[in-house]
Tab-separated table of C-alpha atoms and ligand atoms in Angstrom:
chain	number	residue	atom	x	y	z
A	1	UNK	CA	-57.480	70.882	44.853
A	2	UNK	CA	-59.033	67.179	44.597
A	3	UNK	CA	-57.438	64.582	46.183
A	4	UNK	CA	-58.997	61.012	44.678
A	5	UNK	CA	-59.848	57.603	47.333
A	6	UNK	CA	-61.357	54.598	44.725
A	7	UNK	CA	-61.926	51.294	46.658
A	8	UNK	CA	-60.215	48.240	45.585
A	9	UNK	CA	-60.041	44.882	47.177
A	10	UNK	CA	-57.534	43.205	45.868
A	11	UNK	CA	-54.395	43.280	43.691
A	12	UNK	CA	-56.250	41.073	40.485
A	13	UNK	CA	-55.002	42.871	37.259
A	14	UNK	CA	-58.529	44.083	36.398
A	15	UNK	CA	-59.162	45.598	39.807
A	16	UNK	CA	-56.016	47.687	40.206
A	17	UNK	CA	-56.154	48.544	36.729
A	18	UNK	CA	-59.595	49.585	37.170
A	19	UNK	CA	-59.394	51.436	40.781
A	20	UNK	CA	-55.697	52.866	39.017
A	21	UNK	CA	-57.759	54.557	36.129
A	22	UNK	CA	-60.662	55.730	38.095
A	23	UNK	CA	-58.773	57.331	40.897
A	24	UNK	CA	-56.833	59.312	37.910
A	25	UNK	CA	-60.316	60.089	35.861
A	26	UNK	CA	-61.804	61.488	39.200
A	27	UNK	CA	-59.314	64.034	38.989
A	28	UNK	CA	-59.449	64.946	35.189
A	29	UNK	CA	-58.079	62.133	33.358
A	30	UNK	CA	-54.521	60.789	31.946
A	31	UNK	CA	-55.064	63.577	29.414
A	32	UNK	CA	-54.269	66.169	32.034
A	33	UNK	CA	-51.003	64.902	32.971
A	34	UNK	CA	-49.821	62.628	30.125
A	35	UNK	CA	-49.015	63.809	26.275
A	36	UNK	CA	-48.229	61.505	23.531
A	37	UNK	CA	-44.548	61.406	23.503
A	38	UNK	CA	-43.770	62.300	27.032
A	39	UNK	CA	-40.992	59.990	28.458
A	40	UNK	CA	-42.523	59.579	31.608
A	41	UNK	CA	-40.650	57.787	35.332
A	42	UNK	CA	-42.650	56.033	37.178
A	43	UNK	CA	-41.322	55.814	40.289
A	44	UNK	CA	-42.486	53.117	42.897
A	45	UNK	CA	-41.355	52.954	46.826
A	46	UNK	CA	-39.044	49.942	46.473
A	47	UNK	CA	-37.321	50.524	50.099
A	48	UNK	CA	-35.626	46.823	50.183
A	49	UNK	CA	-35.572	43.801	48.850
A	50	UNK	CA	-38.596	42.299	49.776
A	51	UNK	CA	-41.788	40.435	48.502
A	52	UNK	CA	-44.933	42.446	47.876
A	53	UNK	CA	-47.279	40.824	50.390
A	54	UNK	CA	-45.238	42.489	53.097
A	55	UNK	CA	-46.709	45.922	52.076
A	56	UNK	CA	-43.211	47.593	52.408
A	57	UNK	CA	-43.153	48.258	48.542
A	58	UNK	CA	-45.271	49.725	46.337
A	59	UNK	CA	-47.509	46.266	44.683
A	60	UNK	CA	-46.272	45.719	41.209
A	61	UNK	CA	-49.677	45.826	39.591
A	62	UNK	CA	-49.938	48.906	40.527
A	63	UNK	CA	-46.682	50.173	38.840
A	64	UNK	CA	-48.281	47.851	35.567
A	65	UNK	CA	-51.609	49.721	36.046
A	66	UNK	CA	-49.398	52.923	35.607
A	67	UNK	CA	-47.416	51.627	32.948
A	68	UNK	CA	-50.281	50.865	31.096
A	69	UNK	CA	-52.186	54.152	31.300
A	70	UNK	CA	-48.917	55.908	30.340
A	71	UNK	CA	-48.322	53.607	27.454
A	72	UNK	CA	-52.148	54.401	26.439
A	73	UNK	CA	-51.440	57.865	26.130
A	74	UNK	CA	-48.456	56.976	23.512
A	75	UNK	CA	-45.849	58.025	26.251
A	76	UNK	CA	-42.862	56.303	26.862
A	77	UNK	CA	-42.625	54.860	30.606
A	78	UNK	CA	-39.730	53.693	32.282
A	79	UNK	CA	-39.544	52.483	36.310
A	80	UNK	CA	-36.778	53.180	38.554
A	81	UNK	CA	-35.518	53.356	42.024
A	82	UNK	CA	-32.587	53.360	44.443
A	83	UNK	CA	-33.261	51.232	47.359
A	84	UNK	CA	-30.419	52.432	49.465
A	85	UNK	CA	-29.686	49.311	50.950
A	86	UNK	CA	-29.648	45.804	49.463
A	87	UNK	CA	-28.460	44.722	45.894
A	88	UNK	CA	-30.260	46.508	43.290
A	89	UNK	CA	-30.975	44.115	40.934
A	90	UNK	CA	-32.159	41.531	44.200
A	91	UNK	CA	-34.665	44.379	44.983
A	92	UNK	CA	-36.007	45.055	42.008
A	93	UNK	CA	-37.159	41.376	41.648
A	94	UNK	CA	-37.921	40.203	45.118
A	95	UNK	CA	-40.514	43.171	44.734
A	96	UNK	CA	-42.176	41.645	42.166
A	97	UNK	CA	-41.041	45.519	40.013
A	98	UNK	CA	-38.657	44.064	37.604
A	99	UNK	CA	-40.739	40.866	36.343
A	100	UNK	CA	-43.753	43.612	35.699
A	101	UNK	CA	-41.209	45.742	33.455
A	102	UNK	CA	-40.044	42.850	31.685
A	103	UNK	CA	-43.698	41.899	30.773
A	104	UNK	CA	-44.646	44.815	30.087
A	105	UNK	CA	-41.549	45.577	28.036
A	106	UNK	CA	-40.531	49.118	29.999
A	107	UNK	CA	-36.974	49.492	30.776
A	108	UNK	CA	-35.848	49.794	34.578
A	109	UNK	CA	-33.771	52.169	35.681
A	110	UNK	CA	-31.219	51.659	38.140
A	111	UNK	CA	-30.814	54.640	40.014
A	112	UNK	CA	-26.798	55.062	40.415
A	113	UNK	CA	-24.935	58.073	39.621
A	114	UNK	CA	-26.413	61.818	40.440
A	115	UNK	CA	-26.019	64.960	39.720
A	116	UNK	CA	-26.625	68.387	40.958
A	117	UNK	CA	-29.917	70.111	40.502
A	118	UNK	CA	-30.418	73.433	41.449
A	119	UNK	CA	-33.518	74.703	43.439
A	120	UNK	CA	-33.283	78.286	44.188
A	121	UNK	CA	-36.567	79.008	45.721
A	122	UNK	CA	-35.777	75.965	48.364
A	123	UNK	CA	-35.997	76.907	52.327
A	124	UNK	CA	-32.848	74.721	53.357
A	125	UNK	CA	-31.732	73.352	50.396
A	126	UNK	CA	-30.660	74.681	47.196
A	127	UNK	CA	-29.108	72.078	45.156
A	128	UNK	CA	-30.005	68.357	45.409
A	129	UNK	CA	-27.772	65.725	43.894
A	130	UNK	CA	-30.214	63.791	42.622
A	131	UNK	CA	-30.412	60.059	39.884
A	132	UNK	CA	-28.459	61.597	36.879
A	133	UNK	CA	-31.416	60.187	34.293
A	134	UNK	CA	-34.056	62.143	36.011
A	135	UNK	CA	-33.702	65.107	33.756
A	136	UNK	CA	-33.721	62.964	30.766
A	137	UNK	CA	-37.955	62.350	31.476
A	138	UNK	CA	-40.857	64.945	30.594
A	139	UNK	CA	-42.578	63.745	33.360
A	140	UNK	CA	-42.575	62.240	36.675
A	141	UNK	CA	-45.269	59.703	38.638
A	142	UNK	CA	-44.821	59.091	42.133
A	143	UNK	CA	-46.079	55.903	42.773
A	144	UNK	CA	-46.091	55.406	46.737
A	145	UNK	CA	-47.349	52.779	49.433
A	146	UNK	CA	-49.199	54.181	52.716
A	147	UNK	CA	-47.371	53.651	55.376
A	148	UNK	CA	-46.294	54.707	58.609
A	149	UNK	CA	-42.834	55.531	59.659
A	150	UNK	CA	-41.154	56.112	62.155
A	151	UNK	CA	-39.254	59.268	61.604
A	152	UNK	CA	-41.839	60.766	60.007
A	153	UNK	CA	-44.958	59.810	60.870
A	154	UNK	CA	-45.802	58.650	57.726
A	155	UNK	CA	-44.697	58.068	54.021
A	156	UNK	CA	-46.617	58.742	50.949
A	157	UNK	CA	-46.108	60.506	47.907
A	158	UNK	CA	-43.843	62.870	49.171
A	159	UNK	CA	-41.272	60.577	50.850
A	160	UNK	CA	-41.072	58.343	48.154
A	161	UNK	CA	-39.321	60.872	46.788
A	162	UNK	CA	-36.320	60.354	48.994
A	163	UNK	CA	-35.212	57.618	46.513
A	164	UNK	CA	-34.149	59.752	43.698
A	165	UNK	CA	-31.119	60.608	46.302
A	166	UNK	CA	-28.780	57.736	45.281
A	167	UNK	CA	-28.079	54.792	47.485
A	168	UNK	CA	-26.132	55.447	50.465
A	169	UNK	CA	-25.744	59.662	50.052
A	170	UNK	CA	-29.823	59.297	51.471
A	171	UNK	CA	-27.478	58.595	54.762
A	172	UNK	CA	-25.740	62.406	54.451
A	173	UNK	CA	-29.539	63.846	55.233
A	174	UNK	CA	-29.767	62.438	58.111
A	175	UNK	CA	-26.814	63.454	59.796
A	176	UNK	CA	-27.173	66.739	58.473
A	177	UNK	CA	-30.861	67.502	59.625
A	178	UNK	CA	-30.922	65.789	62.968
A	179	UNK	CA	-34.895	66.935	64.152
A	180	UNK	CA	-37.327	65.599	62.168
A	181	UNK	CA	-39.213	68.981	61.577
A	182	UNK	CA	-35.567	69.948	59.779
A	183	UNK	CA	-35.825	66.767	57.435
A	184	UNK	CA	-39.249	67.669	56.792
A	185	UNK	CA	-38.483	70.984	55.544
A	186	UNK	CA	-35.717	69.364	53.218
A	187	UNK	CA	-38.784	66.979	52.015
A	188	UNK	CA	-40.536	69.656	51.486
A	189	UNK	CA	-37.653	71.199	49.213
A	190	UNK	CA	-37.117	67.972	47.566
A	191	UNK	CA	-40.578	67.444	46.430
A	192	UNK	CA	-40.681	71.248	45.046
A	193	UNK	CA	-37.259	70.566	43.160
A	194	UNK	CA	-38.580	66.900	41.732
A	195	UNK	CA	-42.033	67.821	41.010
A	196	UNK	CA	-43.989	64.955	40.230
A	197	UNK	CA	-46.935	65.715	37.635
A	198	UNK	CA	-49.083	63.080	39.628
A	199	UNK	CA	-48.809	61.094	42.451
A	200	UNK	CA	-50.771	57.675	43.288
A	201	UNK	CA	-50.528	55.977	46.513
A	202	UNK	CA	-50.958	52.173	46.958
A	203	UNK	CA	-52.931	51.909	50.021
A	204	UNK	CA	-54.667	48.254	48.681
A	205	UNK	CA	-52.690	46.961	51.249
A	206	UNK	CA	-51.065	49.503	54.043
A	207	UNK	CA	-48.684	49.382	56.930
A	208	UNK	CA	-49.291	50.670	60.606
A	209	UNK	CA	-47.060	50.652	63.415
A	210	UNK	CA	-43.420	50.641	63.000
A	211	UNK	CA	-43.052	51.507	59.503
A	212	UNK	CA	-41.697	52.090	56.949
A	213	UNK	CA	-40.531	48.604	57.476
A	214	UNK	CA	-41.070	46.666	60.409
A	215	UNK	CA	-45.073	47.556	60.909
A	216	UNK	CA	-48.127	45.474	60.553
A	217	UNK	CA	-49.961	45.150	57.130
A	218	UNK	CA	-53.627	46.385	57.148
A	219	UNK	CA	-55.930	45.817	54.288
A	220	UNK	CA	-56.872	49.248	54.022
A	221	UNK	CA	-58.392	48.712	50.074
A	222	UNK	CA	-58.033	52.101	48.694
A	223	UNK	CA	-56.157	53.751	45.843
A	224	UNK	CA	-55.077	57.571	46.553
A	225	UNK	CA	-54.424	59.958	43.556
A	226	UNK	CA	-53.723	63.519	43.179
A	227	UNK	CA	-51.255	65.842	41.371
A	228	UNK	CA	-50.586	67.244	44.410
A	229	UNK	CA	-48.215	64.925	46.587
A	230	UNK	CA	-48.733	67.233	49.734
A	231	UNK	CA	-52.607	67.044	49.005
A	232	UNK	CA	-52.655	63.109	48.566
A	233	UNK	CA	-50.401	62.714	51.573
A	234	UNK	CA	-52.664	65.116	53.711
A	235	UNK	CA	-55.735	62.402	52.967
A	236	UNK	CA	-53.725	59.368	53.330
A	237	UNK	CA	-52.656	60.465	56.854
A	238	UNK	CA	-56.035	61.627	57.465
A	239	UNK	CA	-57.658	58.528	56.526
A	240	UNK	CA	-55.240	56.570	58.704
A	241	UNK	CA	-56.737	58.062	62.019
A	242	UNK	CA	-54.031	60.577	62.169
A	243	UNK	CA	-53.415	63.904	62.583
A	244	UNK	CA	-52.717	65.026	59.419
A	245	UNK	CA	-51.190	68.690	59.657
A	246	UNK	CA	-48.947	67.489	62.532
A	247	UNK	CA	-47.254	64.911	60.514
A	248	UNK	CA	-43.515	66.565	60.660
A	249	UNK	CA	-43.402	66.916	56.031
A	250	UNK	CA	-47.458	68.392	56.602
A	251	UNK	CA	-45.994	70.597	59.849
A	252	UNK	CA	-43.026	71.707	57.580
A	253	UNK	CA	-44.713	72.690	54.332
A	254	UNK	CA	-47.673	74.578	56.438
A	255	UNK	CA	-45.187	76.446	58.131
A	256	UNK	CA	-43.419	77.458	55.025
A	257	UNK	CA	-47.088	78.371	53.712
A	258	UNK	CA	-45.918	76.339	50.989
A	259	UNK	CA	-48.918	73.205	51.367
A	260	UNK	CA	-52.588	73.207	51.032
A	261	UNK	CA	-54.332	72.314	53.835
A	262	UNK	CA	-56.569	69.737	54.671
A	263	UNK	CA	-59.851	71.692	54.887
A	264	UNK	CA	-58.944	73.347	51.396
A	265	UNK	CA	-59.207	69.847	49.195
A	266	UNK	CA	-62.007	68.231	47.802
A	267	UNK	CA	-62.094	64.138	49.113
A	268	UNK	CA	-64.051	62.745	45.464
A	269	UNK	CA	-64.127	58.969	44.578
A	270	UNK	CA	-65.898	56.175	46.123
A	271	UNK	CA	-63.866	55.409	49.216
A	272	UNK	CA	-63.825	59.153	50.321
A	273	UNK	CA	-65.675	57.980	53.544
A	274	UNK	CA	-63.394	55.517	54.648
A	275	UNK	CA	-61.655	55.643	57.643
A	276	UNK	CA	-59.014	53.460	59.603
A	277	UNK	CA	-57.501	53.637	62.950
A	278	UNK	CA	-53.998	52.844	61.955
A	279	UNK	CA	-51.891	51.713	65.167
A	280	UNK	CA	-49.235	54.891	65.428
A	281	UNK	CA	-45.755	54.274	64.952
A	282	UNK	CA	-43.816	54.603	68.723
A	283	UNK	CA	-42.094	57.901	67.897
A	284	UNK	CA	-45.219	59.432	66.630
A	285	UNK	CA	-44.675	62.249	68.695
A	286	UNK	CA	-41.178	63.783	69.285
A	287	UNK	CA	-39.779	65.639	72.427
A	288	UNK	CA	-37.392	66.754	70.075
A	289	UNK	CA	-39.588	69.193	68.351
A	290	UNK	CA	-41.829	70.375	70.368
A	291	UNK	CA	-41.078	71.784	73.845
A	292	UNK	CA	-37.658	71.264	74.892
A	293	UNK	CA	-35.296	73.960	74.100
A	294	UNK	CA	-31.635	72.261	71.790
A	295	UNK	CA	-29.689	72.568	74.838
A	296	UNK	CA	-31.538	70.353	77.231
A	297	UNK	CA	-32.281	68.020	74.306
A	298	UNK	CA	-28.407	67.505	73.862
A	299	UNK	CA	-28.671	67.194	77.730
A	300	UNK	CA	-31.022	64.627	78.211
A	301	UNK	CA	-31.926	63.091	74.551
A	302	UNK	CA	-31.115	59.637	75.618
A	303	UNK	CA	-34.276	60.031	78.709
A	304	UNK	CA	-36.286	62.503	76.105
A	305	UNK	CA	-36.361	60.543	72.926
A	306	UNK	CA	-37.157	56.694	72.145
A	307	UNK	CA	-33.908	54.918	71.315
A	308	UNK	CA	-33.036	51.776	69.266
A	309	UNK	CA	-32.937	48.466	71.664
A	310	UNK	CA	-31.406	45.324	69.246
A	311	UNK	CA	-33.105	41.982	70.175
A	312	UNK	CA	-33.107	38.670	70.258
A	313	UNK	CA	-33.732	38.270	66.334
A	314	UNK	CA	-30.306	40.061	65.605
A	315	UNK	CA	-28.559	37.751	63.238
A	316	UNK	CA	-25.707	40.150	63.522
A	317	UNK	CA	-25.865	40.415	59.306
A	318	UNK	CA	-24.358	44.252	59.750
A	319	UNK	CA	-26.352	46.025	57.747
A	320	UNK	CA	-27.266	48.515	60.649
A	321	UNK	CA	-23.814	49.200	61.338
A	322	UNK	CA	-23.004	49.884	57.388
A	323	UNK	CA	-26.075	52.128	56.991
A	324	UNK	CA	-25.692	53.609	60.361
A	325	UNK	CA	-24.700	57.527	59.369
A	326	UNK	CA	-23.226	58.620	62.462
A	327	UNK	CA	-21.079	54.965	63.013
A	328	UNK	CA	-22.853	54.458	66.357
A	329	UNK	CA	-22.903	50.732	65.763
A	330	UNK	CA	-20.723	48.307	65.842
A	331	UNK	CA	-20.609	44.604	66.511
A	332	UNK	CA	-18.217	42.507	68.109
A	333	UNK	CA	-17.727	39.130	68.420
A	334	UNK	CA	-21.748	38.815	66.907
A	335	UNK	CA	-23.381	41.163	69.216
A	336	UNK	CA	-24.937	44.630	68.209
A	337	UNK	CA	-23.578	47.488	70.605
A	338	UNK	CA	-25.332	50.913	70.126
A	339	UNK	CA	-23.281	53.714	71.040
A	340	UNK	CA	-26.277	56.059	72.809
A	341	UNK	CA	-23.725	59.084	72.589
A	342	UNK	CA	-23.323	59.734	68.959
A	343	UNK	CA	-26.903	57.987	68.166
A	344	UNK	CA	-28.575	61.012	66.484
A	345	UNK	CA	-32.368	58.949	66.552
A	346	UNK	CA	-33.137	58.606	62.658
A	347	UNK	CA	-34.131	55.100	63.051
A	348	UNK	CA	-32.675	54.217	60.132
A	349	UNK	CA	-31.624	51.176	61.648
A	350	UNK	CA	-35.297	49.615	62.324
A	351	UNK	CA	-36.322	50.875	59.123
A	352	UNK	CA	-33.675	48.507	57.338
A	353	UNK	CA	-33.081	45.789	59.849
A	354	UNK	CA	-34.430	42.766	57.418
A	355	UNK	CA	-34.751	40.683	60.792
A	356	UNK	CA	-37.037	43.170	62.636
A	357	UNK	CA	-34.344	42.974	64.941
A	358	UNK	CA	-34.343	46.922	66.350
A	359	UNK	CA	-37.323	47.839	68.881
A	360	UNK	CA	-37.593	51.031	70.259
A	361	UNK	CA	-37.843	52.288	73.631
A	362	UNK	CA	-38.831	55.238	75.446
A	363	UNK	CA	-35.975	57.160	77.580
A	364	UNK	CA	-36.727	57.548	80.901
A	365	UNK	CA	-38.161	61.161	81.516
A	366	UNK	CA	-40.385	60.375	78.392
A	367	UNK	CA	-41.858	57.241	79.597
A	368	UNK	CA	-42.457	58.861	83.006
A	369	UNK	CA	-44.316	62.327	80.838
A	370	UNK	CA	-45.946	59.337	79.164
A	371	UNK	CA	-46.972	57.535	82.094
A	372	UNK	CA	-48.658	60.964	83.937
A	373	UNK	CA	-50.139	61.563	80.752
A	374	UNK	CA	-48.507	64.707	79.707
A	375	UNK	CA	-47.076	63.862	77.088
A	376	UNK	CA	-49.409	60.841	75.023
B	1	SF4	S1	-30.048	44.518	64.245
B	1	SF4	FE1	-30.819	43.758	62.295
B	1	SF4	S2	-29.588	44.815	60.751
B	1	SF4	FE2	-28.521	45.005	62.701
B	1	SF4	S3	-27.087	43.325	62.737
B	1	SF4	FE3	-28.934	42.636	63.807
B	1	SF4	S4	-30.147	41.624	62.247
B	1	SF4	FE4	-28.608	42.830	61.150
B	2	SF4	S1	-28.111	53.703	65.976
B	2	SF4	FE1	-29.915	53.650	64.641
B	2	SF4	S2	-31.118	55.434	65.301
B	2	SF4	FE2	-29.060	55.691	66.105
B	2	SF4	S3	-28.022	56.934	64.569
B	2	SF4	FE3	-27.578	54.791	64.101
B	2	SF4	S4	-29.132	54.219	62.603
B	2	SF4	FE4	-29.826	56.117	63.565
């Protein structure tokens, strides 16, 4: 298995384009995943409506660098996404995604109704109701931005993946698969039942720290490609300073013996030697999955696990409370209150807060294992 890193420094057209095209020769060419004809989706990470230079989307010449290797094979591309939050349309072109379609002259897809697919083989889940259109395509491209997160340590190819679940149904996960080594699993499921015949990961510019959404952009300069999302994901985590197998979608998919692992692919390209020292997001590591038996976590999760503080940037917009999926928030008279009781900690409300509004802090027992250095 090769997993491709090409060096790029900047977004120019010509760069990406090139980096886009060498990252996908290094690892046997368009040829090998692209036949004339195929209608191919390219799907970016378009998580909310923001602009590109906050490295919380994929960069739109990267999805045009796609676009235009797929349309060089005499395939038929088409982009789309479902945000999950925010106006579709809005997010689309604050990203910069929508103007590159309408240049290029690809149709957009707006990701709104689903439908069930079945996955037999999958561990927890065995029918996804996934974007209606995405059996209409021959082929799929995952086209994802490297970034931490803080649910999941980090988000590549394989999370990106999450946005074929339409809009606000993303929410039902959550609630259903409370530990993050259970979500991981039903990553792992998702990405088996999707599929993607290659996967590319934006990493020109990256995000450390509190991603997916309210971390820091590094200029990391690299262009990931593989046709293995677990593979590509395994390298971009690896590359960040992190460790790689423990990353809770890694963790999952070894377990299930269903991943490669790191030592088993081939690093080729010309940025195979780089290496960054990504800040880690706060929740890197979890209580919840590793030593505490369920019963004391239900006990003590408010001291054991990092919970969402709003501050003094809280506009009070409500978008926290709408996406919340267990309605622990609510807001009265303009101030956020967090109910800490039915809070199940999927951070979903940092992740979308467009204020960076939501910090999190340790409970008390795991700042004090943090503190004697058990737990780091
Ligand atoms: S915390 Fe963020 S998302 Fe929630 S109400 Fe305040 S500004 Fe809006
Ligand atoms: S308050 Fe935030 S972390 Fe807690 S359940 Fe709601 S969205 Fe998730």
């Amino acid at each position: 298995m090769k997993v491709s890193v090409v060096k790029a420094d900047n977004y120019n057209i010509e760069t990406v384009d090139k980096a886009v095209n060498d990252a996908v020769n290094l690892i046997g060419g368009w040829q090998n995943f692209i036949k004339k004809g195929d209608k191919v989706l390219i799907k970016p990470n378009m998580l909310t409506n923001v602009t590109p230079e906050k490295a919380v989307t994929t960069h739109p010449e990267v999805v045009r660098a796609v676009i235009k290797a797929v349309k060089n094979m005499g395939a038929l591309p088409a982009v789309g996404d479902s945000p999950g939050i925010s106006n579709l349309k809005s997010t689309a072109k604050r990203t910069g995604i929508l103007t590159i379609c309408e240049e290029e002259n690809v149709p957009f897809v707006y990701f709104k109704q689903s439908k069930a697919y079945n996955y037999m083989e999958g561990r927890f889940i065995k029918q996804f109701e996934l974007v209606d259109c995405l059996s209409d395509f021959d082929k799929i491209i995952s086209v994802a931005k490297m970034k931490t997160h803080v649910f999941m340590g980090v988000t590549g190819a394989v999370k990106n993946l999450f946005g074929c679940i339409v809009g606000t149904d993303k929410a039902r996960f959550h609630l259903r698969m409370q530990k993050h080594i259970d979500f991981a699993h039903v990553m792992v499921d998702l990405y088996q039942t999707i599929k993607p015949t290659l996967n590319i990961i934006d990493g020109i510019t990256a995000m450390e720290g509190q991603g997916p959404m309210s971390g820091d952009v590094v200029d990391a300069k690299i262009i990931i490609a593989s046709s293995d999302g677990f593979a590509a994901d395994l390298i971009m985590a690896d590359k960040m300073g992190l460790d790689a197998e423990a990353m809770p979608i890694a963790a999952a998919g070894i377990e299930e013996k269903r991943i490669i692992r790191l030592k088993d692919i081939k690093v080729v390209g010309d940025g195979k030697d780089e290496q960054f020292h990504f800040a880690k997001p706060h929740t890197y590591k979890s209580m919840q999955d590793t030593y505490v038996p369920k019963f004391i976590l239900k006990l003590g999760q408010n001291q054991l696990t990092s919970k969402p503080v709003i501050n003094k940037n809280c506009v009070a917009c409500g978008r926290c409370s709408h996406h919340c999926p267990p309605k622990a928030i609510t807001i009265i008279d303009k101030k956020v209150n967090i109910d800490y009781q039915k809070c199940i900690r999927c951070y979903c409300c940092q992740e979308l807060c467009p204020h960076q509004a939501v910090d999190l802090k340790d409970g008390l027992i795991l700042s004090l294992l943090k503190y004697i250095g058990i737990y780091k």
